[in-house]
Short mmCIF file of C-alpha atoms and ligand atoms in Angstrom, two decimals:
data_model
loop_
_atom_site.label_atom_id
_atom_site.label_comp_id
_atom_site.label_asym_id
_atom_site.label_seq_id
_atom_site.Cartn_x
_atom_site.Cartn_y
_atom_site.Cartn_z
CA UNK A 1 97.53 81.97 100.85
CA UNK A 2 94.91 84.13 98.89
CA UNK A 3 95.11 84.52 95.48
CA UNK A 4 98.61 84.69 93.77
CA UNK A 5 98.18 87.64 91.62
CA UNK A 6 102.24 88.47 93.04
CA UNK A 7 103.74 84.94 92.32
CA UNK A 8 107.32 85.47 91.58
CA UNK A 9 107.49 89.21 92.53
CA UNK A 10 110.45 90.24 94.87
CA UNK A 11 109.15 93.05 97.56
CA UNK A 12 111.45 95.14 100.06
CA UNK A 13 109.22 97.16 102.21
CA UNK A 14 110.75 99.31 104.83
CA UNK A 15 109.31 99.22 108.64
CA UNK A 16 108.02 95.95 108.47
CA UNK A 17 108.09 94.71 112.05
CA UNK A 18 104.51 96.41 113.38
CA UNK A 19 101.13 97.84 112.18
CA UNK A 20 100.79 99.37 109.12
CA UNK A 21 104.51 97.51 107.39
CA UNK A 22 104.07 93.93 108.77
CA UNK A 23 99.99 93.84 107.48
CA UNK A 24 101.52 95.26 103.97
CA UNK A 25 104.69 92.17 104.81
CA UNK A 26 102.09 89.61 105.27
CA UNK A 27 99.67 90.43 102.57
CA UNK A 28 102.27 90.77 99.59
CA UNK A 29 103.52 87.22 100.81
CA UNK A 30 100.25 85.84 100.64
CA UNK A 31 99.54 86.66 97.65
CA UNK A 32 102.71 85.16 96.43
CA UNK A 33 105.82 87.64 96.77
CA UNK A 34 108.64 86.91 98.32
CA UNK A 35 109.10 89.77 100.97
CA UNK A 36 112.34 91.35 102.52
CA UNK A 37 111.40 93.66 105.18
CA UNK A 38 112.95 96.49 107.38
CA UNK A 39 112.79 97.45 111.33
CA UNK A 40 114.56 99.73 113.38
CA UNK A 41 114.68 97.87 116.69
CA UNK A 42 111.50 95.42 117.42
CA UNK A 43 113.67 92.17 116.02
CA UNK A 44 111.47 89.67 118.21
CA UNK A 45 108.30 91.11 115.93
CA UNK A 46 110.14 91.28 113.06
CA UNK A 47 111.22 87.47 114.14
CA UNK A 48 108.08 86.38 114.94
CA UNK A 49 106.39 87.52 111.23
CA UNK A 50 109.04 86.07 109.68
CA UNK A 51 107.58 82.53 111.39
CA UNK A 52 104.26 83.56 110.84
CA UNK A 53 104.83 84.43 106.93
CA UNK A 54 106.61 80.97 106.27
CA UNK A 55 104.20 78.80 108.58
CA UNK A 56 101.66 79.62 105.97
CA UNK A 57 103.60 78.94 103.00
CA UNK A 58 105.33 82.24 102.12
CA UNK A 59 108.62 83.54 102.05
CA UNK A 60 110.05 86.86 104.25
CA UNK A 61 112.96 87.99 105.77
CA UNK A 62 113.63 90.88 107.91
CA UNK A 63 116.75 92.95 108.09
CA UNK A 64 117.60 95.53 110.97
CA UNK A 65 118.32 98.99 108.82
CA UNK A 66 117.74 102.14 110.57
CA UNK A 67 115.84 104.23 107.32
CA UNK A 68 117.20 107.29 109.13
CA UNK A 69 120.88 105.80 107.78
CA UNK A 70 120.47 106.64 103.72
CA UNK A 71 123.60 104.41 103.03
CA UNK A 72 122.70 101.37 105.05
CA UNK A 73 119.07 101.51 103.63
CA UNK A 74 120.82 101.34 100.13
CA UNK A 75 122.95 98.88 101.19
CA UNK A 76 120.27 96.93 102.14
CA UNK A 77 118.13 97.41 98.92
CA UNK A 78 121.88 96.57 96.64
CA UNK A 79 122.21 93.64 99.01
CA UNK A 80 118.43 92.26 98.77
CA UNK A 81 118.14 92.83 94.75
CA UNK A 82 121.33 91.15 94.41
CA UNK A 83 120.68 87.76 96.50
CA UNK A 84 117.07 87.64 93.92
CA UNK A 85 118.43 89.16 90.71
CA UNK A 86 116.08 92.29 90.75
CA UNK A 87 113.71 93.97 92.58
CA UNK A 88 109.62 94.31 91.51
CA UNK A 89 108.16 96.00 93.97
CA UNK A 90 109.22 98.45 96.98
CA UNK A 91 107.15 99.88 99.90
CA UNK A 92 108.21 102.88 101.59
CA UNK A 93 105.84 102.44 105.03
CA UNK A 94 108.91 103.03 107.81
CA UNK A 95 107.54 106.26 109.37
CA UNK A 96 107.79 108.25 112.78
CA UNK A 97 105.53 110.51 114.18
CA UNK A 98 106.62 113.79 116.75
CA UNK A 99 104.13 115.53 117.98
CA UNK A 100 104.39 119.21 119.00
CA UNK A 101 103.68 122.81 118.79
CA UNK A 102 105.81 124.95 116.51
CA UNK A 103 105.81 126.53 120.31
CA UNK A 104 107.67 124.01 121.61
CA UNK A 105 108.84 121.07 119.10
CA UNK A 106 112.63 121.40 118.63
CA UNK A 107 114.24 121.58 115.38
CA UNK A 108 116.00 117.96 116.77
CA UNK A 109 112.91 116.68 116.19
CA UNK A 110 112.65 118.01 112.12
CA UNK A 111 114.92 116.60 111.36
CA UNK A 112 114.29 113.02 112.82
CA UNK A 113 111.03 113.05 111.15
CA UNK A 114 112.04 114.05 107.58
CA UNK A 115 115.65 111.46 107.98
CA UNK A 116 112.61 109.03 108.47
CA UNK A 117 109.87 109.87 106.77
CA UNK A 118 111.29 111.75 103.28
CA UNK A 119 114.96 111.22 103.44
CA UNK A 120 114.69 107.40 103.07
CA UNK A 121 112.21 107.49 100.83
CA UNK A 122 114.29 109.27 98.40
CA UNK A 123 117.16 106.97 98.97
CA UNK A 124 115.05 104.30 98.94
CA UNK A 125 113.33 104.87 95.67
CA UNK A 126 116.85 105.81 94.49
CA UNK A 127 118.28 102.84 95.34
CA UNK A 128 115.08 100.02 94.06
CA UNK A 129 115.11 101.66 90.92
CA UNK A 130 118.39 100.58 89.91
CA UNK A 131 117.20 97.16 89.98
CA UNK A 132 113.61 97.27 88.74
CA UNK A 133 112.29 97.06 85.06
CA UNK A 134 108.91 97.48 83.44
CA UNK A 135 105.97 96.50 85.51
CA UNK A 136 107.43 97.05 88.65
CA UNK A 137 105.76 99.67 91.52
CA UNK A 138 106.77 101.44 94.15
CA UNK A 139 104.44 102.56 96.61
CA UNK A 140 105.07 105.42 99.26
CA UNK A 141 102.95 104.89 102.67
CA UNK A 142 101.70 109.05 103.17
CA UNK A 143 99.03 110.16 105.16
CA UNK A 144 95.78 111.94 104.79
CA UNK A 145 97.57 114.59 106.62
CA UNK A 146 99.21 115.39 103.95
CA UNK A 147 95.56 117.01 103.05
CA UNK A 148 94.76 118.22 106.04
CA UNK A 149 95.98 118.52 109.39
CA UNK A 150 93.14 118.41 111.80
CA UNK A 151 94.73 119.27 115.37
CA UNK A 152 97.60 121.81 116.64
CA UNK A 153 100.85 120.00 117.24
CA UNK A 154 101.35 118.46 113.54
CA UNK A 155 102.68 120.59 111.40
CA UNK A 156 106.12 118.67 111.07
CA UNK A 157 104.57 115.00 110.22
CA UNK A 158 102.32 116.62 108.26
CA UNK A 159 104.56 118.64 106.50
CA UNK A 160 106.97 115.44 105.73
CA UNK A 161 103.59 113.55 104.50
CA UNK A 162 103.70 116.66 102.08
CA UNK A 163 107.07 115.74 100.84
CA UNK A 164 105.84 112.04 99.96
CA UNK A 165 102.63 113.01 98.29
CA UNK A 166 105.11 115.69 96.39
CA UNK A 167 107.87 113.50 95.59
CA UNK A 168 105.70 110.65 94.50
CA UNK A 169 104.51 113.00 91.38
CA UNK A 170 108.05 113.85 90.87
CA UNK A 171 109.47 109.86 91.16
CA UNK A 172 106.11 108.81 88.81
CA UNK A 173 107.64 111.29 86.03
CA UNK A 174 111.40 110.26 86.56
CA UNK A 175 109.98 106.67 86.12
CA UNK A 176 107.40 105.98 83.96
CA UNK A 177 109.05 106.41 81.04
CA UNK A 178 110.86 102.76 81.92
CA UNK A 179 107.35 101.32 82.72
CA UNK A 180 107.56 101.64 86.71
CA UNK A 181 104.53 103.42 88.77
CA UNK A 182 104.70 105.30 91.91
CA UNK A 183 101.86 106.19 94.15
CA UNK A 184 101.15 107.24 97.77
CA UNK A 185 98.86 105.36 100.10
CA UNK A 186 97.26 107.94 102.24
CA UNK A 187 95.80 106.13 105.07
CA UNK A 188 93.26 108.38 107.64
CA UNK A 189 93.40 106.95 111.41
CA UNK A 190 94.34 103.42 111.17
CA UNK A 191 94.56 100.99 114.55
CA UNK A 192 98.42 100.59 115.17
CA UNK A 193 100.97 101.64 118.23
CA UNK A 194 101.72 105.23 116.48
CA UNK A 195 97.99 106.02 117.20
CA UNK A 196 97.33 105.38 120.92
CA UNK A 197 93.59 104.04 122.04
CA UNK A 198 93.02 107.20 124.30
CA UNK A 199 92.81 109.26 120.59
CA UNK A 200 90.36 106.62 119.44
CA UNK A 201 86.94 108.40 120.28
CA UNK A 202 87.61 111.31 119.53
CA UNK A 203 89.06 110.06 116.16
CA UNK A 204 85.88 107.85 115.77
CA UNK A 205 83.40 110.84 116.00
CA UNK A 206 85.30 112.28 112.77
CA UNK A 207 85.12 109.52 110.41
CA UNK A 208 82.03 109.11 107.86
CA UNK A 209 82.39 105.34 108.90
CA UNK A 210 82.56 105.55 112.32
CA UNK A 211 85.78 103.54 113.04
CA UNK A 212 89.44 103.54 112.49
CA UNK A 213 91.06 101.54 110.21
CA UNK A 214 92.49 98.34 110.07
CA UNK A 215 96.28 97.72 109.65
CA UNK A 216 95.14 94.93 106.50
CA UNK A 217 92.71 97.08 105.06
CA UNK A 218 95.58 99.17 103.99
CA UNK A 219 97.71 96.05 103.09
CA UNK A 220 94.99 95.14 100.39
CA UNK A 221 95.44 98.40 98.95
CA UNK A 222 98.98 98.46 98.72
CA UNK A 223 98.91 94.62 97.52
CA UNK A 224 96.42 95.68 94.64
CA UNK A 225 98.72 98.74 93.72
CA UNK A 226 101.32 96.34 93.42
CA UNK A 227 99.17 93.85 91.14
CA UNK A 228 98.33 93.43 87.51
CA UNK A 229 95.24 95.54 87.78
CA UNK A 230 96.75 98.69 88.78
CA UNK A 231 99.30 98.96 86.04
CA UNK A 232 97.61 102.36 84.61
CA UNK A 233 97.75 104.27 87.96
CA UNK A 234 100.87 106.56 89.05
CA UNK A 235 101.49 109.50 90.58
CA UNK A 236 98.04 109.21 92.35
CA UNK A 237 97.50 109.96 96.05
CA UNK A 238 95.04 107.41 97.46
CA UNK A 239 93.48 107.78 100.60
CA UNK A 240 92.10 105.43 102.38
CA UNK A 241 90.51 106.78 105.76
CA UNK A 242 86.93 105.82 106.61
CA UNK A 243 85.33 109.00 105.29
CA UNK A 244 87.53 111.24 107.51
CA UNK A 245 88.20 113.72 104.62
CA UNK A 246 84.93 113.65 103.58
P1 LIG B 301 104.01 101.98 113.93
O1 LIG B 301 104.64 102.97 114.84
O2 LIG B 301 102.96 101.08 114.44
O3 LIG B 301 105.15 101.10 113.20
C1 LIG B 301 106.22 101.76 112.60
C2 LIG B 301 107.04 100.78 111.82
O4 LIG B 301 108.10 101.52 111.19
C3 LIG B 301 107.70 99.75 112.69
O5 LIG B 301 107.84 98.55 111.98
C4 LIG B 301 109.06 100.39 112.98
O6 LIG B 301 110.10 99.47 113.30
C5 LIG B 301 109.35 101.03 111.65
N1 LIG B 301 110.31 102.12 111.78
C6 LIG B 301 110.17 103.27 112.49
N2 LIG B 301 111.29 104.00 112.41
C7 LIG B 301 112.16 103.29 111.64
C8 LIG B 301 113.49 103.51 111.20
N3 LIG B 301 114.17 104.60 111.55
N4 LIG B 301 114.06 102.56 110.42
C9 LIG B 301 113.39 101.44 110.07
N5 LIG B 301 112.13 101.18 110.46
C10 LIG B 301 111.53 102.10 111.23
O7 LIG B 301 103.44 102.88 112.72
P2 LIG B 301 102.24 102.61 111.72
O8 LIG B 301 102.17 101.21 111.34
O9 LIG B 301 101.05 103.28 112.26
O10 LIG B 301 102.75 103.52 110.50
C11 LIG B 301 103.28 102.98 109.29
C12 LIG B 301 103.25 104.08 108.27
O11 LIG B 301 101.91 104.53 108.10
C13 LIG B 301 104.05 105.32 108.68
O12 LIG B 301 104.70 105.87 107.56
C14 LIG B 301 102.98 106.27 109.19
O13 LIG B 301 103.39 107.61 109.10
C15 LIG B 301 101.84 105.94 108.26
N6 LIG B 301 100.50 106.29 108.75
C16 LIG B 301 99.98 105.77 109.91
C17 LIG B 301 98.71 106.12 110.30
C18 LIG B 301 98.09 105.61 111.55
O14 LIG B 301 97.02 106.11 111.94
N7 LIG B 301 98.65 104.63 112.24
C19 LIG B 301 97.88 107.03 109.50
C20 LIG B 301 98.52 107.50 108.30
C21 LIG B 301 99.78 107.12 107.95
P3 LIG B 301 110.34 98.99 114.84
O15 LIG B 301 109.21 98.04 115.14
O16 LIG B 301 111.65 98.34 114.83
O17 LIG B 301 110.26 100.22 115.68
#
């Protein structure tokens, strides 16, 4: 365990089985939240976290919910606040990524990426909120590409990053009146399986720091969000990417 600055809390984060979602699973548990997580189909990683998070003293559980399926995602969310009498903290992380030219990408292929990558997040948010009070966050995994979209082929993932950074202003006005934040994490090139190692030198050579990022480098900043420290912070886009923007 680290520290427990999340004791207590209750955390559903979507797309929880690989990179980016299970470093965000196993930080919020070790710092002392009990996590219930999402995957679309990898249920021996989702499995195997699950082992890993309780081995060291935490507490997760994984659920197979396809985010592209609005009412099983709130069914999920109803179901999990229910079993722990409320909900503190949600991360929307479950994303896909199509690339293509506007040339060539087929509309098919829209509309995958914004079921996934907006459309749950709005039915997410719009289901955790029923069940959270003051204090609690909910924090949106974006992308810096949101900002800017460095290569042909991304217009679509890029465009549904826009929605996120966009709908986290909106969800931080709905909600802050009733004490409950809402940012984005924008993460630049991070090392998981949606970002293949044959992109990685070329990515490299664009980053102020040299590297890509780490799957738990983003999980701290999502953890901290999530903490007592952050309370005063909503609405915000933060990126997190190496220098890439710079
Ligand atoms: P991965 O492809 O490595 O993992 C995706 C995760 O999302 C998996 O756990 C996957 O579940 C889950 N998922 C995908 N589709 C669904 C669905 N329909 N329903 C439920 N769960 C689903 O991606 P990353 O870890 O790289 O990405 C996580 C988030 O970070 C995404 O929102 C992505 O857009 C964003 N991001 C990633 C960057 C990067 O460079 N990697 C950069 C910026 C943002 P399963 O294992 O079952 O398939």
């Amino acid at each position: 365990m680290n520290q427990n600055t999340l004791n207590g809390r209750i955390a559903f984060v979507t797309g929880g089985s690989r990179g980016i979602g299970a470093a965000i699973v196993r930080r919020l548990a070790s710092e002392g939240a009990e996590v219930i997580f999402t995957y679309a189909s990898s249920e021996a990683a989702a499995d195997a976290l699950v082992a890993e998070v309780t081995t060291k003293g935490g507490r997760a559980r994984a659920l197979k919910v396809d985010s592209a399926d609005a009412a099983a995602l709130t069914a999920a969310i109803d179901a999990a606040a229910a079993g722990a009498g409320r909900l503190d903290i949600l991360v929307n992380s479950a994303g896909v990524l199509e690339r293509g030219s506007v040339e060539t990408l087929g509309i098919d292929a829209f509309d995958r990426t914004f079921a996934v990558n907006v459309r749950a997040v709005y039915a997410g948010v719009q289901a955790a909120q029923r069940h959270m009070g003051e204090g609690a966050s909910i924090i949106n995994v974006g992308s810096i590409v949101a900002d800017r979209t460095a290569f042909p082929g991304g217009a679509v993932y890029s465009a549904s990053k826009g929605a996120v950074q966009a709908m986290t202003r909106g969800f931080a006005r709905d909600l802050g009146a009733r004490g409950i934040t809402v940012n984005n994490v924008q993460p630049g090139p991070t090392e998981t399986d949606m970002n293949p190692s044959d992109y990685h030198d070329m990515l490299k050579s664009l980053m102020a720091l040299g590297r890509l990022g780490k799957p738990d480098e983003i999980g701290a900043l999502v953890a901290w969000l999530a903490g007592p420290d952050a309370r005063f912070i909503s609405g915000a886009s933060l990126t997190i990417d190496g220098g890439y923007l710079a």
